[in-house]
Amino acid sequence: MKQPILVAGVLLSLLVPGMAHAQFAKTEDAIKYRAATFVVMGNHFSRIGAVVKGEKPFDKNEVAANAAVVASLAHLPWQAFGPGTEGGKSLPEIWKEMDKFKAGSEKMQKAVAELNTAAKSGNLETIKIAFGEAGKSCKACHDNYRKK
Ligand code: ASC
């Protein structure tokens, strides 16, 4: 093996999801990517919200499908907050407090995973509680890290 460091680097980049930000050629691409995932996530989360608020009838399969979309997308935007990608609706505090921001992102992923579990159960009362908790986890980061 002539270039063990290069080989190790390539292997590491395949194994460490945090290195995925390398796939955005330009800052603008990272901003668009994260904004798009939040838009789609918010759309499907709001569809569940309409049911929770009683504005739409409760269709258990639809809620479960929406919760699955949200839970799956919730893993994606974070890779697009790499170093030097400040901008869009994101406040610069994100990059100054990356550990805190990351903790908030993990809390949100956990909350929407729980919403997904509740949605699969088909119990509307459980869904309502999990939806409320997930909404709080969205709001916490919006309050601290998103431009108004
Ligand atoms: C939504 C949505 C959000 C959250 C947040 C909760 O329906 O799109 O971002 O709820 O507003 O406070």
Coordinates of N, CA, C and O and ligand atoms in Angstrom, one line a residue:
M1 N 0.9 -1.2 0.0 CA 0.0 0.0 0.0 C 0.9 1.2 0.0 O 1.6 1.5 1.0
K2 N 0.9 1.9 -1.1 CA 1.9 3.1 -1.2 C 1.4 4.3 -0.5 O 2.2 5.2 -0.1
Q3 N 0.1 4.5 -0.5 CA -0.4 5.8 0.1 C -1.4 5.4 1.2 O -2.6 5.7 1.1
P4 N -0.9 4.9 2.3 CA -1.8 4.5 3.4 C -2.7 5.6 3.9 O -3.8 5.4 4.3
I5 N -2.1 6.9 3.9 CA -2.9 8.0 4.5 C -4.1 8.3 3.6 O -5.2 8.5 4.0
L6 N -3.8 8.3 2.3 CA -4.9 8.5 1.3 C -6.0 7.5 1.4 O -7.2 7.8 1.5
V7 N -5.5 6.2 1.5 CA -6.5 5.1 1.6 C -7.3 5.2 2.8 O -8.5 5.1 2.8
A8 N -6.6 5.6 3.9 CA -7.3 5.7 5.2 C -8.3 6.9 5.1 O -9.5 6.8 5.6
G9 N -8.0 7.9 4.4 CA -8.8 9.1 4.3 C -10.1 8.7 3.5 O -11.2 9.1 3.9
V10 N -9.9 8.0 2.4 CA -11.0 7.6 1.6 C -12.0 6.7 2.4 O -13.2 6.9 2.4
L11 N -11.4 5.8 3.1 CA -12.2 4.8 3.9 C -13.0 5.6 5.0 O -14.2 5.4 5.2
L12 N -12.3 6.6 5.6 CA -12.9 7.4 6.7 C -14.1 8.2 6.1 O -15.2 8.3 6.7
S13 N -13.9 8.7 4.9 CA -15.0 9.6 4.3 C -16.2 8.7 4.0 O -17.3 9.2 4.0
L14 N -16.0 7.4 3.8 CA -17.1 6.6 3.5 C -17.8 6.2 4.8 O -19.0 5.9 4.8
L15 N -17.1 6.2 5.9 CA -17.6 5.8 7.2 C -18.2 6.8 8.1 O -19.1 6.6 8.8
V16 N -17.7 8.1 7.9 CA -18.1 9.1 8.8 C -19.1 10.1 8.2 O -18.8 10.8 7.3
P17 N -20.4 10.0 8.6 CA -21.4 10.8 7.9 C -21.1 12.3 8.0 O -21.5 13.1 7.2
G18 N -20.4 12.7 9.1 CA -20.1 14.1 9.3 C -19.3 14.7 8.2 O -19.2 15.9 8.0
M19 N -18.6 13.9 7.5 CA -17.8 14.4 6.4 C -18.6 14.6 5.1 O -18.0 15.0 4.1
A20 N -19.9 14.3 5.2 CA -20.7 14.4 4.0 C -20.8 15.9 3.4 O -21.1 16.1 2.3
H21 N -20.5 16.9 4.3 CA -20.6 18.2 3.8 C -19.7 18.5 2.6 O -19.9 19.4 1.8
A22 N -18.7 17.6 2.4 CA -17.8 17.7 1.3 C -18.5 17.6 0.0 O -18.0 18.0 -1.1
Q23 N -19.7 17.1 0.0 CA -20.4 16.9 -1.3 C -21.1 18.1 -1.8 O -21.6 18.1 -2.9
F24 N -21.0 19.2 -1.0 CA -21.6 20.5 -1.5 C -20.5 21.3 -2.1 O -19.5 21.7 -1.4
A25 N -20.6 21.6 -3.4 CA -19.5 22.3 -4.1 C -19.4 23.7 -3.7 O -18.4 24.3 -3.6
K26 N -20.6 24.3 -3.4 CA -20.7 25.7 -3.1 C -21.5 25.9 -1.8 O -22.5 25.1 -1.6
T27 N -21.3 27.0 -1.1 CA -22.1 27.3 0.1 C -23.6 27.4 -0.3 O -24.4 26.8 0.4
E28 N -23.8 28.0 -1.4 CA -25.2 28.2 -1.9 C -25.9 26.8 -2.0 O -27.1 26.7 -1.7
D29 N -25.2 25.8 -2.5 CA -25.7 24.4 -2.6 C -26.1 23.9 -1.3 O -27.2 23.2 -1.1
A30 N -25.3 24.1 -0.3 CA -25.6 23.6 1.1 C -26.8 24.3 1.7 O -27.7 23.7 2.3
I31 N -26.9 25.6 1.5 CA -28.0 26.4 2.0 C -29.3 25.9 1.3 O -30.3 25.7 2.0
K32 N -29.3 25.7 0.0 CA -30.5 25.3 -0.7 C -30.9 23.9 -0.3 O -32.1 23.6 -0.1
Y33 N -29.9 23.0 -0.1 CA -30.2 21.6 0.4 C -30.9 21.6 1.7 O -31.9 21.0 1.9
R34 N -30.3 22.3 2.7 CA -30.9 22.3 4.0 C -32.3 23.0 4.0 O -33.2 22.5 4.7
A35 N -32.4 24.1 3.3 CA -33.7 24.8 3.3 C -34.7 23.9 2.7 O -35.9 23.8 3.2
A36 N -34.4 23.2 1.6 CA -35.3 22.3 0.9 C -35.8 21.1 1.8 O -37.0 20.8 1.9
T37 N -34.9 20.6 2.6 CA -35.3 19.5 3.4 C -36.2 20.0 4.5 O -37.2 19.3 4.9
F38 N -35.9 21.2 5.1 CA -36.8 21.7 6.1 C -38.2 22.1 5.5 O -39.2 21.9 6.2
V39 N -38.2 22.5 4.3 CA -39.5 22.9 3.7 C -40.4 21.6 3.5 O -41.5 21.6 3.9
V40 N -39.8 20.5 3.0 CA -40.5 19.3 2.8 C -40.9 18.7 4.2 O -42.1 18.3 4.4
M41 N -40.0 18.7 5.1 CA -40.3 18.2 6.5 C -41.4 19.0 7.1 O -42.4 18.4 7.6
G42 N -41.3 20.3 7.0 CA -42.4 21.2 7.6 C -43.7 20.9 7.0 O -44.8 20.9 7.7
N43 N -43.7 20.7 5.7 CA -45.0 20.4 5.0 C -45.7 19.1 5.5 O -46.8 19.2 5.9
H44 N -44.9 18.1 5.6 CA -45.5 16.8 6.1 C -45.8 16.9 7.6 O -46.8 16.2 8.0
F45 N -45.0 17.6 8.3 CA -45.3 17.8 9.8 C -46.6 18.5 9.9 O -47.5 18.2 10.8
S46 N -46.8 19.6 9.1 CA -48.1 20.4 9.2 C -49.3 19.6 8.8 O -50.4 19.8 9.3
R47 N -49.1 18.6 7.9 CA -50.3 17.7 7.5 C -50.7 16.9 8.8 O -51.9 16.7 9.0
I48 N -49.8 16.5 9.6 CA -50.1 15.8 10.8 C -50.8 16.8 11.8 O -51.7 16.5 12.4
G49 N -50.2 18.0 11.8 CA -50.7 19.1 12.6 C -52.2 19.4 12.3 O -53.0 19.6 13.3
A50 N -52.6 19.4 11.1 CA -54.0 19.6 10.7 C -54.9 18.6 11.4 O -56.0 18.9 11.8
V51 N -54.4 17.3 11.4 CA -55.2 16.2 12.0 C -55.3 16.4 13.5 O -56.3 16.3 14.2
V52 N -54.1 16.7 14.1 CA -54.0 16.9 15.6 C -54.9 18.1 16.0 O -55.6 18.0 17.1
K53 N -55.0 19.1 15.2 CA -55.9 20.3 15.5 C -57.3 20.0 15.2 O -58.2 20.9 15.4
G54 N -57.6 18.9 14.6 CA -59.0 18.6 14.2 C -59.5 19.3 13.0 O -60.7 19.3 12.7
E55 N -58.6 19.8 12.2 CA -59.0 20.5 10.9 C -59.2 19.5 9.8 O -59.8 19.8 8.8
K56 N -58.5 18.3 10.0 CA -58.6 17.2 9.0 C -59.0 15.9 9.7 O -58.6 15.7 10.8
P57 N -59.8 15.1 9.0 CA -60.1 13.8 9.7 C -58.9 12.9 9.9 O -57.9 13.1 9.1
F58 N -59.0 12.1 10.9 CA -57.8 11.2 11.3 C -57.8 10.0 10.4 O -58.7 9.1 10.5
D59 N -56.9 10.0 9.5 CA -56.6 8.8 8.7 C -55.3 8.2 9.1 O -54.2 8.8 8.9
K60 N -55.3 7.1 9.8 CA -54.2 6.6 10.5 C -53.0 6.3 9.5 O -51.9 6.5 9.8
N61 N -53.4 5.8 8.3 CA -52.3 5.4 7.4 C -51.6 6.7 6.8 O -50.4 6.7 6.6
E62 N -52.4 7.7 6.6 CA -51.9 9.0 6.1 C -50.9 9.6 7.2 O -49.8 10.1 6.8
V63 N -51.4 9.6 8.4 CA -50.5 10.2 9.5 C -49.3 9.4 9.6 O -48.2 10.0 9.7
A64 N -49.4 8.1 9.5 CA -48.2 7.2 9.6 C -47.2 7.5 8.4 O -46.0 7.6 8.6
A65 N -47.8 7.7 7.2 CA -46.9 8.0 6.1 C -46.2 9.3 6.2 O -45.0 9.4 6.0
N66 N -46.9 10.3 6.7 CA -46.3 11.6 6.9 C -45.3 11.6 8.0 O -44.2 12.2 7.9
A67 N -45.5 10.9 9.1 CA -44.6 10.8 10.2 C -43.3 10.1 9.7 O -42.2 10.4 10.1
A68 N -43.5 9.1 8.9 CA -42.3 8.3 8.3 C -41.4 9.3 7.5 O -40.2 9.2 7.6
V69 N -42.1 10.1 6.7 CA -41.3 11.1 5.9 C -40.6 12.0 6.8 O -39.4 12.3 6.5
V70 N -41.2 12.6 7.8 CA -40.6 13.5 8.7 C -39.4 12.9 9.4 O -38.3 13.4 9.4
A71 N -39.6 11.7 9.9 CA -38.6 11.0 10.7 C -37.4 10.7 9.8 O -36.2 10.8 10.2
S72 N -37.6 10.4 8.5 CA -36.6 10.1 7.6 C -35.8 11.3 7.2 O -34.6 11.4 7.2
L73 N -36.5 12.4 6.8 CA -35.9 13.6 6.4 C -35.1 14.3 7.6 O -34.2 15.1 7.3
A74 N -35.6 14.0 8.8 CA -35.0 14.7 9.9 C -33.5 14.5 10.1 O -32.7 15.2 10.7
H75 N -33.0 13.4 9.4 CA -31.5 13.1 9.5 C -30.7 13.9 8.5 O -29.5 13.9 8.6
L76 N -31.4 14.5 7.5 CA -30.6 15.0 6.4 C -30.0 16.4 6.5 O -28.9 16.6 6.0
P77 N -30.8 17.4 7.0 CA -30.2 18.8 6.9 C -28.9 19.1 7.5 O -28.2 19.9 7.1
W78 N -28.6 18.3 8.6 CA -27.4 18.7 9.4 C -26.1 18.6 8.7 O -25.2 19.3 9.0
Q79 N -26.0 17.7 7.7 CA -24.8 17.5 6.9 C -24.5 18.8 6.1 O -23.4 19.0 5.6
A80 N -25.5 19.6 5.9 CA -25.4 20.9 5.1 C -25.1 22.1 6.0 O -25.3 23.2 5.5
F81 N -24.7 21.9 7.2 CA -24.3 23.0 8.1 C -22.8 23.0 8.3 O -22.4 23.3 9.4
G82 N -22.1 22.5 7.3 CA -20.6 22.4 7.5 C -19.9 23.7 7.7 O -20.5 24.8 7.5
P83 N -18.6 23.7 8.0 CA -17.9 24.9 8.2 C -17.9 25.8 7.0 O -17.9 25.3 5.9
G84 N -18.2 27.1 7.2 CA -18.1 28.1 6.1 C -19.4 28.1 5.3 O -19.5 28.7 4.3
T85 N -20.5 27.5 5.8 CA -21.8 27.5 5.1 C -22.8 28.4 5.7 O -24.0 28.3 5.5
E86 N -22.3 29.5 6.4 CA -23.2 30.4 7.0 C -24.1 31.1 5.9 O -23.6 31.3 4.8
G87 N -25.3 31.4 6.3 CA -26.2 32.1 5.3 C -27.6 31.6 5.3 O -28.0 30.8 6.1
G88 N -28.3 32.1 4.3 CA -29.8 31.7 4.2 C -30.5 32.3 5.5 O -30.2 33.4 5.9
K89 N -31.4 31.4 6.0 CA -32.2 31.9 7.2 C -31.4 31.5 8.5 O -31.9 31.7 9.6
S90 N -30.2 30.9 8.3 CA -29.5 30.5 9.5 C -28.8 31.7 10.2 O -28.1 32.4 9.5
L91 N -28.9 31.7 11.5 CA -28.1 32.8 12.2 C -26.7 32.3 12.4 O -26.4 31.1 12.6
P92 N -25.7 33.2 12.5 CA -24.3 32.8 12.7 C -24.1 32.1 14.0 O -23.0 31.4 14.1
E93 N -25.0 32.3 15.0 CA -24.8 31.6 16.3 C -24.7 30.1 16.1 O -24.0 29.4 16.9
I94 N -25.3 29.5 15.0 CA -25.2 28.1 14.8 C -23.7 27.6 14.8 O -23.3 26.7 15.5
W95 N -22.9 28.4 14.1 CA -21.5 28.0 13.9 C -20.6 28.3 15.1 O -19.6 27.8 15.3
K96 N -21.2 29.3 15.9 CA -20.5 29.6 17.2 C -20.8 28.7 18.3 O -20.0 28.5 19.3
E97 N -21.9 28.0 18.2 CA -22.4 27.1 19.3 C -22.7 25.8 18.6 O -23.8 25.2 18.9
M98 N -21.8 25.2 17.8 CA -22.2 24.0 17.0 C -22.6 22.9 17.9 O -23.5 22.1 17.6
D99 N -22.0 22.7 19.1 CA -22.3 21.6 20.0 C -23.8 21.7 20.5 O -24.5 20.7 20.5
K100 N -24.1 23.0 20.8 CA -25.5 23.2 21.3 C -26.5 23.0 20.2 O -27.6 22.4 20.4
F101 N -26.1 23.5 19.0 CA -27.0 23.3 17.8 C -27.2 21.8 17.5 O -28.3 21.3 17.3
K102 N -26.1 21.1 17.6 CA -26.1 19.6 17.3 C -27.0 18.9 18.3 O -27.8 18.0 18.0
A103 N -26.9 19.3 19.6 CA -27.7 18.7 20.6 C -29.2 19.0 20.3 O -30.0 18.1 20.5
G104 N -29.5 20.2 19.9 CA -30.9 20.5 19.5 C -31.4 19.7 18.3 O -32.5 19.2 18.3
S105 N -30.5 19.4 17.4 CA -30.8 18.6 16.2 C -31.1 17.2 16.6 O -32.0 16.5 16.1
E106 N -30.3 16.7 17.6 CA -30.5 15.3 18.0 C -31.8 15.2 18.8 O -32.5 14.1 18.7
K107 N -32.1 16.2 19.6 CA -33.4 16.2 20.3 C -34.5 16.1 19.3 O -35.5 15.4 19.6
M108 N -34.4 16.9 18.3 CA -35.5 16.9 17.3 C -35.6 15.5 16.6 O -36.7 15.0 16.4
Q109 N -34.5 14.9 16.2 CA -34.5 13.6 15.6 C -35.1 12.6 16.5 O -35.9 11.7 16.0
K110 N -34.9 12.7 17.8 CA -35.4 11.7 18.7 C -36.9 12.0 18.8 O -37.7 11.0 18.8
A111 N -37.3 13.2 18.9 CA -38.8 13.6 19.1 C -39.6 13.1 17.8 O -40.7 12.6 18.0
V112 N -39.0 13.3 16.6 CA -39.8 12.8 15.5 C -39.8 11.3 15.3 O -40.7 10.7 14.7
A113 N -38.7 10.7 15.8 CA -38.7 9.2 15.8 C -39.8 8.7 16.7 O -40.5 7.7 16.4
E114 N -40.0 9.4 17.9 CA -41.1 9.0 18.8 C -42.5 9.3 18.2 O -43.4 8.5 18.4
L115 N -42.5 10.4 17.4 CA -43.8 10.7 16.7 C -44.1 9.6 15.7 O -45.2 9.1 15.5
N116 N -43.0 9.1 15.0 CA -43.2 8.0 14.0 C -43.7 6.8 14.7 O -44.6 6.1 14.2
T117 N -43.1 6.4 15.9 CA -43.6 5.3 16.6 C -45.0 5.4 17.0 O -45.8 4.5 16.9
A118 N -45.4 6.6 17.5 CA -46.8 6.9 17.9 C -47.7 6.8 16.7 O -48.8 6.2 16.8
A119 N -47.3 7.3 15.6 CA -48.1 7.2 14.4 C -48.4 5.8 13.9 O -49.5 5.5 13.5
K120 N -47.3 5.0 14.1 CA -47.5 3.5 13.7 C -48.5 2.9 14.6 O -49.2 1.9 14.2
S121 N -48.6 3.3 15.9 CA -49.5 2.7 16.8 C -51.0 3.1 16.4 O -51.9 2.3 16.8
G122 N -51.2 4.2 15.7 CA -52.5 4.6 15.3 C -53.4 5.1 16.4 O -54.6 5.4 16.2
N123 N -52.8 5.4 17.6 CA -53.5 6.0 18.7 C -53.4 7.5 18.6 O -52.3 8.1 18.9
L124 N -54.5 8.2 18.3 CA -54.5 9.6 18.1 C -54.1 10.4 19.4 O -53.4 11.4 19.2
E125 N -54.4 9.9 20.6 CA -54.0 10.6 21.8 C -52.5 10.6 21.9 O -51.9 11.6 22.3
T126 N -51.9 9.5 21.7 CA -50.4 9.3 21.7 C -49.8 10.2 20.7 O -48.8 10.8 20.9
I127 N -50.4 10.2 19.5 CA -49.9 11.0 18.4 C -49.9 12.5 18.8 O -48.9 13.2 18.5
K128 N -51.0 12.9 19.4 CA -51.1 14.3 19.8 C -50.0 14.7 20.7 O -49.4 15.8 20.6
I129 N -49.7 13.9 21.7 CA -48.6 14.2 22.7 C -47.3 14.2 22.0 O -46.5 15.2 22.2
A130 N -47.0 13.2 21.2 CA -45.7 13.2 20.5 C -45.6 14.3 19.5 O -44.5 14.9 19.3
F131 N -46.7 14.7 18.9 CA -46.6 15.8 17.9 C -46.3 17.1 18.7 O -45.4 17.9 18.2
G132 N -46.8 17.3 19.8 CA -46.6 18.5 20.6 C -45.1 18.6 21.0 O -44.5 19.6 20.9
E133 N -44.6 17.4 21.4 CA -43.1 17.4 21.8 C -42.2 17.7 20.6 O -41.2 18.4 20.7
A134 N -42.6 17.1 19.5 CA -41.8 17.3 18.3 C -41.8 18.8 17.9 O -40.8 19.4 17.5
G135 N -43.0 19.4 17.9 CA -43.2 20.8 17.6 C -42.3 21.7 18.5 O -41.7 22.6 18.0
K136 N -42.2 21.3 19.8 CA -41.4 22.1 20.7 C -39.9 22.0 20.3 O -39.2 23.0 20.4
S137 N -39.5 20.8 19.8 CA -38.1 20.7 19.4 C -37.8 21.4 18.2 O -36.7 21.9 18.0
C138 N -38.8 21.6 17.3 CA -38.6 22.5 16.1 C -38.4 23.9 16.5 O -37.5 24.6 16.1
K139 N -39.4 24.3 17.4 CA -39.5 25.7 17.8 C -38.2 26.2 18.5 O -37.7 27.3 18.4
A140 N -37.6 25.3 19.4 CA -36.4 25.6 20.1 C -35.3 26.1 19.2 O -34.7 27.2 19.5
C141 N -35.1 25.4 18.1 CA -34.0 25.9 17.2 C -34.4 27.1 16.4 O -33.6 28.0 16.1
H142 N -35.7 27.2 16.1 CA -36.2 28.3 15.3 C -36.0 29.6 16.2 O -35.5 30.6 15.7
D143 N -36.3 29.5 17.4 CA -36.2 30.7 18.3 C -34.7 31.1 18.4 O -34.5 32.3 18.4
N144 N -33.8 30.2 18.5 CA -32.4 30.5 18.8 C -31.6 30.7 17.5 O -30.6 31.4 17.5
Y145 N -31.9 30.0 16.5 CA -31.0 29.9 15.3 C -31.5 30.3 14.0 O -30.8 30.1 13.0
R146 N -32.8 30.7 13.9 CA -33.3 31.1 12.6 C -33.7 32.5 12.5 O -34.2 33.1 13.5
K147 N -33.3 33.2 11.4 CA -33.7 34.6 11.2 C -35.2 34.8 11.2 O -35.9 33.9 10.7
K148 N -35.6 35.8 11.9 CA -37.1 36.0 12.0 C -37.7 36.6 10.7 O -37.0 37.3 10.0
Ligands
ASC1 C1 -44.9 23.2 12.1 C2 -43.8 23.6 11.3 C3 -42.8 23.9 12.1 C4 -43.2 23.6 13.5 C5 -43.0 24.8 14.5 C6 -43.4 24.4 15.9 O1 -45.9 22.8 11.7 O2 -43.7 23.6 10.0 O3 -41.6 24.3 11.8 O4 -44.6 23.2 13.4 O5 -43.7 25.9 14.0 O6 -43.5 25.5 16.7

